[in-house]
Amino acid sequence: RMHPRNAPRGSNDGLFAKAMLFKPDLFSIFDRIVYIDSDAWVRSPRVAELLRPDLLTDEKPIAMVRDANTPRIFNTGVMVLRPMREKFESIYELISAGIDNDQPNINEAYEGQIAELSPEFNVHARMVANGNVS
């Protein structure tokens, strides 16, 4: 696990590794990163749509699915992003404060700059039950 020496210890210890996705010097040979949580299942060839060149723009450098449980924010289980230093620093600082998990912090760092992915890219049982996806 990655943990900065000055950050509080606790349930958010593993979040620092996720924050590293946003650090550009770790991924300098890539123009974008497709992140899929380890508990997600890829069950369709539609996953290739995450590689579309027009998915990200300068105004919207990250794409995520709206959260099924809290629709005012986006879920960080599936993301397409361009690593950017100022976003990394913001997310890392927020996570280091130890107040919240990665999802609200990433949403805060990218507020108003998120391209919305189709809900099919991050399906939860509640979405099927509510008829949001088939």
PDB file of C-alpha atoms in Angstrom:
ATOM      1  CA  ARG A   1       0.000   0.000   0.000  1.00  0.00           C
ATOM      2  CA  MET A   2       1.078   3.531  -0.690  1.00  0.00           C
ATOM      3  CA  HIS A   3       0.777   5.908   2.227  1.00  0.00           C
ATOM      4  CA  PRO A   4       2.292   9.369   2.663  1.00  0.00           C
ATOM      5  CA  ARG A   5       4.022   9.715   6.009  1.00  0.00           C
ATOM      6  CA  ASN A   6       1.910  12.698   7.143  1.00  0.00           C
ATOM      7  CA  ALA A   7      -1.534  11.290   6.198  1.00  0.00           C
ATOM      8  CA  PRO A   8      -3.821   9.816   8.834  1.00  0.00           C
ATOM      9  CA  ARG A   9      -3.935   6.022   8.996  1.00  0.00           C
ATOM     10  CA  GLY A  10      -7.224   4.234   8.618  1.00  0.00           C
ATOM     11  CA  SER A  11      -9.763   2.969   6.114  1.00  0.00           C
ATOM     12  CA  ASN A  12      -8.465   5.215   3.312  1.00  0.00           C
ATOM     13  CA  ASP A  13      -4.916   3.813   3.281  1.00  0.00           C
ATOM     14  CA  GLY A  14      -5.323   2.091  -0.116  1.00  0.00           C
ATOM     15  CA  LEU A  15      -6.694   5.184  -1.850  1.00  0.00           C
ATOM     16  CA  PHE A  16      -3.277   6.704  -2.418  1.00  0.00           C
ATOM     17  CA  ALA A  17      -2.509   4.124  -5.105  1.00  0.00           C
ATOM     18  CA  LYS A  18      -5.650   5.203  -7.004  1.00  0.00           C
ATOM     19  CA  ALA A  19      -4.547   8.836  -6.728  1.00  0.00           C
ATOM     20  CA  MET A  20      -1.331   7.903  -8.544  1.00  0.00           C
ATOM     21  CA  LEU A  21      -3.375   7.316 -11.728  1.00  0.00           C
ATOM     22  CA  PHE A  22      -3.524  11.086 -12.070  1.00  0.00           C
ATOM     23  CA  LYS A  23       0.252  11.682 -11.778  1.00  0.00           C
ATOM     24  CA  PRO A  24       1.481  12.460 -15.304  1.00  0.00           C
ATOM     25  CA  ASP A  25       5.148  11.554 -14.857  1.00  0.00           C
ATOM     26  CA  LEU A  26       4.201   7.954 -13.991  1.00  0.00           C
ATOM     27  CA  PHE A  27       2.330   7.546 -17.277  1.00  0.00           C
ATOM     28  CA  SER A  28       4.182   9.924 -19.598  1.00  0.00           C
ATOM     29  CA  ILE A  29       4.086   7.571 -22.591  1.00  0.00           C
ATOM     30  CA  PHE A  30       0.261   7.471 -22.580  1.00  0.00           C
ATOM     31  CA  ASP A  31      -2.125  10.231 -23.629  1.00  0.00           C
ATOM     32  CA  ARG A  32      -4.933   8.686 -21.561  1.00  0.00           C
ATOM     33  CA  ILE A  33      -5.610   5.996 -19.004  1.00  0.00           C
ATOM     34  CA  VAL A  34      -8.582   3.639 -18.932  1.00  0.00           C
ATOM     35  CA  TYR A  35      -9.139   2.587 -15.322  1.00  0.00           C
ATOM     36  CA  ILE A  36     -11.469  -0.273 -14.373  1.00  0.00           C
ATOM     37  CA  ASP A  37     -11.852  -1.223 -10.688  1.00  0.00           C
ATOM     38  CA  SER A  38     -10.676  -4.694  -9.754  1.00  0.00           C
ATOM     39  CA  ASP A  39     -14.228  -5.682  -8.755  1.00  0.00           C
ATOM     40  CA  ALA A  40     -15.651  -4.808 -12.195  1.00  0.00           C
ATOM     41  CA  TRP A  41     -16.430  -7.352 -14.897  1.00  0.00           C
ATOM     42  CA  VAL A  42     -15.898  -6.550 -18.566  1.00  0.00           C
ATOM     43  CA  ARG A  43     -18.754  -8.358 -20.272  1.00  0.00           C
ATOM     44  CA  SER A  44     -19.057  -6.658 -23.642  1.00  0.00           C
ATOM     45  CA  PRO A  45     -16.891  -5.621 -26.587  1.00  0.00           C
ATOM     46  CA  ARG A  46     -18.284  -2.102 -25.966  1.00  0.00           C
ATOM     47  CA  VAL A  47     -15.318  -1.601 -23.633  1.00  0.00           C
ATOM     48  CA  ALA A  48     -13.429  -0.565 -26.800  1.00  0.00           C
ATOM     49  CA  GLU A  49     -15.602   2.586 -26.881  1.00  0.00           C
ATOM     50  CA  LEU A  50     -13.550   3.848 -23.943  1.00  0.00           C
ATOM     51  CA  LEU A  51     -10.667   4.272 -26.406  1.00  0.00           C
ATOM     52  CA  ARG A  52     -12.552   6.635 -28.742  1.00  0.00           C
ATOM     53  CA  PRO A  53     -10.288   9.610 -29.522  1.00  0.00           C
ATOM     54  CA  ASP A  54     -13.181  12.094 -29.165  1.00  0.00           C
ATOM     55  CA  LEU A  55     -14.201  10.892 -25.687  1.00  0.00           C
ATOM     56  CA  LEU A  56     -11.990  13.382 -23.832  1.00  0.00           C
ATOM     57  CA  THR A  57     -11.541  17.074 -24.633  1.00  0.00           C
ATOM     58  CA  ASP A  58      -9.527  19.909 -23.127  1.00  0.00           C
ATOM     59  CA  GLU A  59     -12.702  21.027 -21.337  1.00  0.00           C
ATOM     60  CA  LYS A  60     -13.588  17.497 -20.170  1.00  0.00           C
ATOM     61  CA  PRO A  61     -10.343  15.613 -19.450  1.00  0.00           C
ATOM     62  CA  ILE A  62     -12.056  12.780 -17.554  1.00  0.00           C
ATOM     63  CA  ALA A  63     -15.032  10.519 -18.339  1.00  0.00           C
ATOM     64  CA  MET A  64     -17.045   8.625 -15.718  1.00  0.00           C
ATOM     65  CA  VAL A  65     -20.503   7.119 -15.160  1.00  0.00           C
ATOM     66  CA  ARG A  66     -22.987   8.986 -12.969  1.00  0.00           C
ATOM     67  CA  ASP A  67     -23.223   7.222  -9.600  1.00  0.00           C
ATOM     68  CA  ALA A  68     -26.284   4.966  -9.284  1.00  0.00           C
ATOM     69  CA  ASN A  69     -26.726   5.694  -5.576  1.00  0.00           C
ATOM     70  CA  THR A  70     -25.822   9.398  -5.560  1.00  0.00           C
ATOM     71  CA  PRO A  71     -26.660  10.767  -9.037  1.00  0.00           C
ATOM     72  CA  ARG A  72     -25.236  14.230  -8.324  1.00  0.00           C
ATOM     73  CA  ILE A  73     -21.716  12.750  -8.425  1.00  0.00           C
ATOM     74  CA  PHE A  74     -19.839  10.376 -10.713  1.00  0.00           C
ATOM     75  CA  ASN A  75     -18.627   6.870  -9.873  1.00  0.00           C
ATOM     76  CA  THR A  76     -14.876   6.245  -9.999  1.00  0.00           C
ATOM     77  CA  GLY A  77     -15.110   2.507 -10.746  1.00  0.00           C
ATOM     78  CA  VAL A  78     -14.620   3.088 -14.482  1.00  0.00           C
ATOM     79  CA  MET A  79     -12.725   6.161 -15.632  1.00  0.00           C
ATOM     80  CA  VAL A  80     -10.997   7.411 -18.748  1.00  0.00           C
ATOM     81  CA  LEU A  81      -8.632  10.246 -17.938  1.00  0.00           C
ATOM     82  CA  ARG A  82      -5.690  12.343 -18.988  1.00  0.00           C
ATOM     83  CA  PRO A  83      -3.153  12.495 -16.169  1.00  0.00           C
ATOM     84  CA  MET A  84      -2.656  16.144 -15.174  1.00  0.00           C
ATOM     85  CA  ARG A  85      -0.309  17.475 -12.493  1.00  0.00           C
ATOM     86  CA  GLU A  86      -2.733  20.001 -10.944  1.00  0.00           C
ATOM     87  CA  LYS A  87      -5.503  17.392 -10.738  1.00  0.00           C
ATOM     88  CA  PHE A  88      -3.117  14.876  -9.166  1.00  0.00           C
ATOM     89  CA  GLU A  89      -1.994  17.410  -6.550  1.00  0.00           C
ATOM     90  CA  SER A  90      -5.579  18.348  -5.716  1.00  0.00           C
ATOM     91  CA  ILE A  91      -6.754  14.730  -5.396  1.00  0.00           C
ATOM     92  CA  TYR A  92      -3.692  13.668  -3.414  1.00  0.00           C
ATOM     93  CA  GLU A  93      -4.125  16.564  -0.994  1.00  0.00           C
ATOM     94  CA  LEU A  94      -7.826  15.816  -0.493  1.00  0.00           C
ATOM     95  CA  ILE A  95      -7.189  12.112   0.096  1.00  0.00           C
ATOM     96  CA  SER A  96      -4.298  12.932   2.453  1.00  0.00           C
ATOM     97  CA  ALA A  97      -6.702  14.962   4.583  1.00  0.00           C
ATOM     98  CA  GLY A  98      -8.349  11.604   5.325  1.00  0.00           C
ATOM     99  CA  ILE A  99     -11.883  12.974   5.366  1.00  0.00           C
ATOM    100  CA  ASP A 100     -13.401  11.017   2.487  1.00  0.00           C
ATOM    101  CA  ASN A 101     -12.707   8.232   0.021  1.00  0.00           C
ATOM    102  CA  ASP A 102     -11.497   8.752  -3.554  1.00  0.00           C
ATOM    103  CA  GLN A 103     -14.873   9.270  -5.239  1.00  0.00           C
ATOM    104  CA  PRO A 104     -15.919  12.632  -3.726  1.00  0.00           C
ATOM    105  CA  ASN A 105     -12.336  13.879  -3.989  1.00  0.00           C
ATOM    106  CA  ILE A 106     -12.003  13.059  -7.691  1.00  0.00           C
ATOM    107  CA  ASN A 107     -15.434  14.596  -8.318  1.00  0.00           C
ATOM    108  CA  GLU A 108     -14.365  17.778  -6.519  1.00  0.00           C
ATOM    109  CA  ALA A 109     -11.101  18.040  -8.452  1.00  0.00           C
ATOM    110  CA  TYR A 110     -12.931  17.701 -11.801  1.00  0.00           C
ATOM    111  CA  GLU A 111     -16.145  19.574 -10.982  1.00  0.00           C
ATOM    112  CA  GLY A 112     -17.760  20.802 -14.221  1.00  0.00           C
ATOM    113  CA  GLN A 113     -15.123  19.002 -16.332  1.00  0.00           C
ATOM    114  CA  ILE A 114     -16.491  15.450 -16.486  1.00  0.00           C
ATOM    115  CA  ALA A 115     -17.656  13.774 -19.697  1.00  0.00           C
ATOM    116  CA  GLU A 116     -20.530  11.441 -18.843  1.00  0.00           C
ATOM    117  CA  LEU A 117     -20.190   7.797 -19.830  1.00  0.00           C
ATOM    118  CA  SER A 118     -23.212   5.616 -20.526  1.00  0.00           C
ATOM    119  CA  PRO A 119     -24.503   3.818 -17.401  1.00  0.00           C
ATOM    120  CA  GLU A 120     -23.763   0.478 -19.115  1.00  0.00           C
ATOM    121  CA  PHE A 121     -20.078   1.035 -18.348  1.00  0.00           C
ATOM    122  CA  ASN A 122     -20.627   0.667 -14.587  1.00  0.00           C
ATOM    123  CA  VAL A 123     -23.782  -1.358 -13.926  1.00  0.00           C
ATOM    124  CA  HIS A 124     -24.993  -2.012 -10.375  1.00  0.00           C
ATOM    125  CA  ALA A 125     -27.896  -4.301  -9.412  1.00  0.00           C
ATOM    126  CA  ARG A 126     -30.005  -1.269  -8.406  1.00  0.00           C
ATOM    127  CA  MET A 127     -29.634   0.182 -11.937  1.00  0.00           C
ATOM    128  CA  VAL A 128     -31.103  -2.983 -13.458  1.00  0.00           C
ATOM    129  CA  ALA A 129     -33.882  -3.115 -10.865  1.00  0.00           C
ATOM    130  CA  ASN A 130     -34.790   0.548 -11.548  1.00  0.00           C
ATOM    131  CA  GLY A 131     -34.788  -0.019 -15.327  1.00  0.00           C
ATOM    132  CA  ASN A 132     -31.820   2.335 -15.963  1.00  0.00           C
ATOM    133  CA  VAL A 133     -30.103  -0.398 -17.983  1.00  0.00           C
ATOM    134  CA  SER A 134     -31.221  -3.737 -19.365  1.00  0.00           C
TER     135      SER A 134
END
